[in-house]
PDB file of C-alpha atoms in Angstrom:
ATOM      1  CA  VAL A   1     -16.134   8.320   9.206  1.00 39.00           C
ATOM      2  CA  ASP A   2     -13.392  10.809  10.030  1.00 46.00           C
ATOM      3  CA  LYS A   3     -11.951   9.998  13.191  1.00 48.00           C
ATOM      4  CA  GLY A   4      -9.371  12.827  13.222  1.00 55.00           C
ATOM      5  CA  TRP A   5      -6.026  13.131  11.747  1.00 60.00           C
ATOM      6  CA  GLN A   6      -3.335  13.133  14.584  1.00 64.00           C
ATOM      7  CA  HIS A   7      -0.808  10.369  15.171  1.00 61.00           C
ATOM      8  CA  PHE A   8      -2.589   9.032  18.570  1.00 61.00           C
ATOM      9  CA  GLU A   9      -3.249   5.847  19.359  1.00 68.00           C
ATOM     10  CA  GLU A  10      -6.866   6.005  20.345  1.00 59.00           C
ATOM     11  CA  ILE A  11      -7.458   7.277  16.432  1.00 63.00           C
ATOM     12  CA  GLN A  12      -4.666   4.897  14.847  1.00 62.00           C
ATOM     13  CA  ARG A  13      -5.104   1.246  16.996  1.00 67.00           C
ATOM     14  CA  ILE A  14      -8.005   0.152  16.612  1.00 69.00           C
ATOM     15  CA  PRO A  15      -9.193  -3.925  17.649  1.00 70.00           C
ATOM     16  CA  PHE A  16      -9.137  -6.227  15.275  1.00 75.00           C
ATOM     17  CA  ILE A  17     -11.613  -9.139  16.083  1.00 74.00           C
ATOM     18  CA  VAL A  18     -11.996 -12.567  14.237  1.00 73.00           C
ATOM     19  CA  ARG A  19     -15.048 -15.117  15.339  1.00 70.00           C
ATOM     20  CA  PRO A  20     -13.303 -17.913  13.021  1.00 67.00           C
ATOM     21  CA  GLN A  21     -15.606 -20.644  11.232  1.00 64.00           C
ATOM     22  CA  ASP A  22     -16.511 -23.480  13.435  1.00 63.00           C
ATOM     23  CA  ARG A  23     -14.201 -25.826  12.352  1.00 59.00           C
ATOM     24  CA  MET A  24     -11.295 -23.291  13.512  1.00 59.00           C
ATOM     25  CA  TYR A  25     -13.162 -22.192  16.606  1.00 54.00           C
ATOM     26  CA  ASP A  26     -11.781 -24.486  19.097  1.00 58.00           C
ATOM     27  CA  ALA A  27      -8.132 -23.912  18.169  1.00 59.00           C
ATOM     28  CA  CYS A  28      -7.891 -20.259  18.510  1.00 62.00           C
ATOM     29  CA  ARG A  29     -11.412 -19.458  21.035  1.00 64.00           C
ATOM     30  CA  ASP A  30     -10.249 -16.544  23.646  1.00 68.00           C
ATOM     31  CA  VAL A  31      -6.557 -15.876  21.862  1.00 71.00           C
ATOM     32  CA  VAL A  32      -5.366 -12.421  22.148  1.00 75.00           C
ATOM     33  CA  ARG A  33      -2.554 -11.918  20.157  1.00 77.00           C
ATOM     34  CA  ASP A  34      -0.351  -8.881  19.521  1.00 79.00           C
ATOM     35  CA  GLU A  35       0.822  -8.889  15.844  1.00 84.00           C
ATOM     36  CA  TRP A  36       0.473  -5.505  13.965  1.00 83.00           C
ATOM     37  CA  ILE A  37      -2.131  -5.714  12.028  1.00 84.00           C
ATOM     38  CA  SER A  38      -3.438  -3.358   8.705  1.00 83.00           C
ATOM     39  CA  LEU A  39      -6.610  -2.800   6.977  1.00 81.00           C
ATOM     40  CA  LEU A  40      -4.873  -4.243   3.996  1.00 83.00           C
ATOM     41  CA  ASP A  41      -4.609  -7.525   5.482  1.00 86.00           C
ATOM     42  CA  VAL A  42      -8.661  -7.969   5.376  1.00 86.00           C
ATOM     43  CA  TYR A  43      -8.731  -8.675   1.528  1.00 86.00           C
ATOM     44  CA  PRO A  44      -6.165 -11.358   1.152  1.00 87.00           C
ATOM     45  CA  SER A  45      -7.730 -12.833   4.696  1.00 84.00           C
ATOM     46  CA  VAL A  46     -11.143 -13.011   3.538  1.00 84.00           C
ATOM     47  CA  LEU A  47      -9.902 -14.531   0.466  1.00 86.00           C
ATOM     48  CA  ASP A  48      -7.570 -17.299   2.144  1.00 82.00           C
ATOM     49  CA  LEU A  49     -10.556 -18.321   4.428  1.00 80.00           C
ATOM     50  CA  ALA A  50     -12.816 -18.405   1.526  1.00 82.00           C
ATOM     51  CA  GLY A  51      -9.887 -21.098   0.348  1.00 82.00           C
ATOM     52  CA  ASP A  52      -8.949 -18.908  -2.945  1.00 79.00           C
ATOM     53  CA  SER A  53      -5.705 -19.299  -3.086  1.00 69.00           C
ATOM     54  CA  THR A  54      -5.217 -16.096  -4.874  1.00 67.00           C
ATOM     55  CA  GLY A  55      -4.886 -14.421  -1.349  1.00 56.00           C
ATOM     56  CA  ALA A  56      -1.208 -14.253  -1.029  1.00 58.00           C
ATOM     57  CA  ASP A  57      -1.094 -12.043  -4.354  1.00 65.00           C
ATOM     58  CA  ALA A  58      -4.060  -9.819  -3.395  1.00 61.00           C
ATOM     59  CA  GLY A  59      -1.679  -6.576  -2.896  1.00 69.00           C
ATOM     60  CA  PRO A  60       0.729  -5.616   0.003  1.00 76.00           C
ATOM     61  CA  GLY A  61      -1.853  -6.781   2.811  1.00 83.00           C
ATOM     62  CA  MET A  62      -1.286 -10.368   4.781  1.00 84.00           C
ATOM     63  CA  SER A  63      -3.634 -12.866   5.584  1.00 86.00           C
ATOM     64  CA  VAL A  64      -4.024 -13.422   9.006  1.00 85.00           C
ATOM     65  CA  VAL A  65      -5.463 -16.823   8.844  1.00 82.00           C
ATOM     66  CA  PRO A  66      -2.317 -18.222  10.055  1.00 83.00           C
ATOM     67  CA  LEU A  67      -2.267 -16.051  13.236  1.00 82.00           C
ATOM     68  CA  LEU A  68      -5.873 -17.991  14.181  1.00 78.00           C
ATOM     69  CA  SER A  69      -3.738 -21.056  14.705  1.00 71.00           C
ATOM     70  CA  LYS A  70      -0.227 -20.731  14.932  1.00 68.00           C
ATOM     71  CA  SER A  71       2.354 -19.301  17.145  1.00 70.00           C
ATOM     72  CA  GLY A  72       5.866 -17.823  16.264  1.00 72.00           C
ATOM     73  CA  ILE A  73       5.109 -17.664  12.754  1.00 79.00           C
ATOM     74  CA  PRO A  74       7.091 -14.725  10.895  1.00 83.00           C
ATOM     75  CA  TRP A  75       5.418 -11.698  11.202  1.00 85.00           C
ATOM     76  CA  ARG A  76       5.613  -7.474  10.460  1.00 85.00           C
ATOM     77  CA  ASP A  77       7.359  -5.752  13.278  1.00 87.00           C
ATOM     78  CA  ALA A  78       6.182  -2.407  12.196  1.00 89.00           C
ATOM     79  CA  VAL A  79       2.856  -1.029  11.057  1.00 86.00           C
ATOM     80  CA  PHE A  80       2.161   1.950   9.140  1.00 86.00           C
ATOM     81  CA  VAL A  81      -0.794   4.521   8.790  1.00 80.00           C
ATOM     82  CA  GLU A  82      -1.270   7.396   6.263  1.00 78.00           C
ATOM     83  CA  PHE A  83      -3.648  10.134   6.148  1.00 73.00           C
ATOM     84  CA  GLY A  84      -3.956  12.522   2.862  1.00 68.00           C
ATOM     85  CA  GLY A  85      -6.597  15.186   3.999  1.00 60.00           C
ATOM     86  CA  VAL A  86     -10.337  15.392   4.147  1.00 57.00           C
ATOM     87  CA  ASN A  87     -12.484  17.366   2.081  1.00 54.00           C
ATOM     88  CA  ALA A  88     -10.920  20.546   1.221  1.00 51.00           C
ATOM     89  CA  ALA A  89      -8.109  20.228   3.571  1.00 56.00           C
ATOM     90  CA  SER A  90      -5.077  18.602   1.744  1.00 63.00           C
ATOM     91  CA  THR A  91      -2.087  17.205   3.949  1.00 68.00           C
ATOM     92  CA  SER A  92       0.153  14.379   4.436  1.00 76.00           C
ATOM     93  CA  MET A  93       0.802  12.355   7.366  1.00 82.00           C
ATOM     94  CA  VAL A  94       2.712   8.811   7.858  1.00 88.00           C
ATOM     95  CA  THR A  95       2.691   7.403  11.327  1.00 89.00           C
ATOM     96  CA  ALA A  96       5.360   4.304  11.816  1.00 92.00           C
ATOM     97  CA  ARG A  97       4.439   2.259  14.606  1.00 92.00           C
ATOM     98  CA  LYS A  98       7.564  -0.072  15.843  1.00 94.00           C
ATOM     99  CA  GLY A  99       7.651  -1.934  19.398  1.00 91.00           C
ATOM    100  CA  ASN A 100       6.913   1.449  21.813  1.00 93.00           C
ATOM    101  CA  ILE A 101       8.382   3.828  19.634  1.00 96.00           C
ATOM    102  CA  LYS A 102       5.548   5.861  17.343  1.00 94.00           C
ATOM    103  CA  TYR A 103       6.937   8.286  14.901  1.00 95.00           C
ATOM    104  CA  GLY A 104       4.764  10.772  12.944  1.00 91.00           C
ATOM    105  CA  TRP A 105       5.564  12.580   9.851  1.00 90.00           C
ATOM    106  CA  ASN A 106       3.650  16.094   9.281  1.00 84.00           C
ATOM    107  CA  CYS A 107       4.485  17.083   5.705  1.00 80.00           C
ATOM    108  CA  SER A 108       2.851  20.588   6.930  1.00 75.00           C
ATOM    109  CA  SER A 109       3.615  21.143  10.564  1.00 79.00           C
ATOM    110  CA  TRP A 110       6.464  19.585  13.019  1.00 86.00           C
ATOM    111  CA  ASP A 111       6.839  15.953  13.150  1.00 91.00           C
ATOM    112  CA  GLU A 112       6.276  13.589  16.553  1.00 93.00           C
ATOM    113  CA  LEU A 113       8.176  10.878  18.187  1.00 96.00           C
ATOM    114  CA  TYR A 114       6.777   9.108  21.299  1.00 95.00           C
ATOM    115  CA  ASP A 115       8.324   6.494  23.533  1.00 96.00           C
ATOM    116  CA  LEU A 116       4.775   4.918  24.448  1.00 94.00           C
ATOM    117  CA  ASP A 117       6.531   2.871  27.568  1.00 95.00           C
ATOM    118  CA  CYS A 118       7.575   6.219  29.308  1.00 95.00           C
ATOM    119  CA  ASP A 119       4.433   8.336  27.859  1.00 94.00           C
ATOM    120  CA  PRO A 120       1.665   6.017  27.039  1.00 91.00           C
ATOM    121  CA  TRP A 121      -1.046   9.279  26.403  1.00 90.00           C
ATOM    122  CA  GLU A 122       1.796  10.594  24.404  1.00 90.00           C
ATOM    123  CA  MET A 123       1.819  13.621  25.870  1.00 92.00           C
ATOM    124  CA  HIS A 124       5.912  14.504  25.665  1.00 94.00           C
ATOM    125  CA  ASN A 125       7.164  14.748  21.922  1.00 94.00           C
ATOM    126  CA  VAL A 126      10.934  13.585  22.396  1.00 97.00           C
ATOM    127  CA  ILE A 127      11.565  14.434  18.878  1.00 95.00           C
ATOM    128  CA  ARG A 128      14.202  16.707  19.733  1.00 96.00           C
ATOM    129  CA  ASN A 129      15.505  14.906  22.895  1.00 97.00           C
ATOM    130  CA  PRO A 130      19.242  13.591  22.292  1.00 97.00           C
ATOM    131  CA  SER A 131      18.894  10.114  23.766  1.00 97.00           C
ATOM    132  CA  TYR A 132      16.208   9.337  20.931  1.00 98.00           C
ATOM    133  CA  ALA A 133      18.274   9.955  18.229  1.00 97.00           C
ATOM    134  CA  ASP A 134      18.816   6.754  17.540  1.00 97.00           C
ATOM    135  CA  GLN A 135      15.523   5.524  17.623  1.00 97.00           C
ATOM    136  CA  LEU A 136      14.519   8.739  15.555  1.00 97.00           C
ATOM    137  CA  ARG A 137      17.163   7.204  12.491  1.00 96.00           C
ATOM    138  CA  VAL A 138      15.771   4.230  12.499  1.00 96.00           C
ATOM    139  CA  MET A 139      12.002   5.322  12.387  1.00 95.00           C
ATOM    140  CA  ARG A 140      12.570   8.000   9.566  1.00 94.00           C
ATOM    141  CA  SER A 141      14.576   4.911   7.870  1.00 94.00           C
ATOM    142  CA  LEU A 142      11.455   2.779   8.105  1.00 94.00           C
ATOM    143  CA  VAL A 143       9.249   5.803   6.787  1.00 92.00           C
ATOM    144  CA  ALA A 144      11.467   6.753   4.175  1.00 92.00           C
ATOM    145  CA  ASP A 145      11.879   2.936   2.744  1.00 91.00           C
ATOM    146  CA  TRP A 146       8.057   2.709   3.169  1.00 89.00           C
ATOM    147  CA  MET A 147       7.563   5.275   1.069  1.00 88.00           C
ATOM    148  CA  ARG A 148       9.879   4.361  -1.525  1.00 89.00           C
ATOM    149  CA  GLU A 149       8.232   0.540  -1.752  1.00 86.00           C
ATOM    150  CA  THR A 150       4.479   1.914  -1.761  1.00 83.00           C
ATOM    151  CA  GLN A 151       5.625   4.615  -4.269  1.00 83.00           C
ATOM    152  CA  TYR A 152       4.134   7.192  -1.913  1.00 81.00           C
ATOM    153  CA  PRO A 153       3.564  10.786  -3.195  1.00 77.00           C
ATOM    154  CA  GLY A 154       5.323  12.697  -0.600  1.00 75.00           C
ATOM    155  CA  LEU A 155       8.358  11.066  -0.695  1.00 74.00           C
ATOM    156  CA  TRP A 156      10.642  13.734  -2.064  1.00 71.00           C
ATOM    157  CA  VAL A 157       8.545  16.063   0.609  1.00 74.00           C
ATOM    158  CA  PHE A 158       9.729  13.963   3.401  1.00 73.00           C
ATOM    159  CA  LEU A 159      13.460  13.485   2.056  1.00 77.00           C
ATOM    160  CA  SER A 160      14.086  17.201   1.536  1.00 77.00           C
ATOM    161  CA  GLY A 161      13.105  17.597   5.201  1.00 73.00           C
ATOM    162  CA  HIS A 162      15.161  14.976   6.579  1.00 61.00           C
ATOM    163  CA  THR A 163      18.518  14.439   4.011  1.00 46.00           C
TER     164      THR A 163
END
């Protein structure tokens, strides 16, 4: 189902709910975590829960099983969402979220930057606000690094607009 192709939280941020096996249930009952989970984490998590030791090598995702029973484990501090178009509409969009800052790159439109602490409904794009220049630089660097790491096909377009 296509939820839309914007960078808004209501479209991209979806709760990830796990009901662990009975033997693990008491350890994590009613626990709410705030770590960033990606759909890429589902496959290695299922393998891990099934006892398959190849889960760690299942691709770029991370098993969420350690989050079910432990606190303070090393985890990602940013998450990325990509969108490549739907049906005949071809476009390329990447969203990066780190802490309260969300950056959205649009290959065929203007970029977006939101401070979700100050603007939780994403009504004010602060990309041209000079007080956010450092955050913008960090987020663009994160996106460029992610694009290189994943061999994202829009990397050259991104770099040509942000050199």
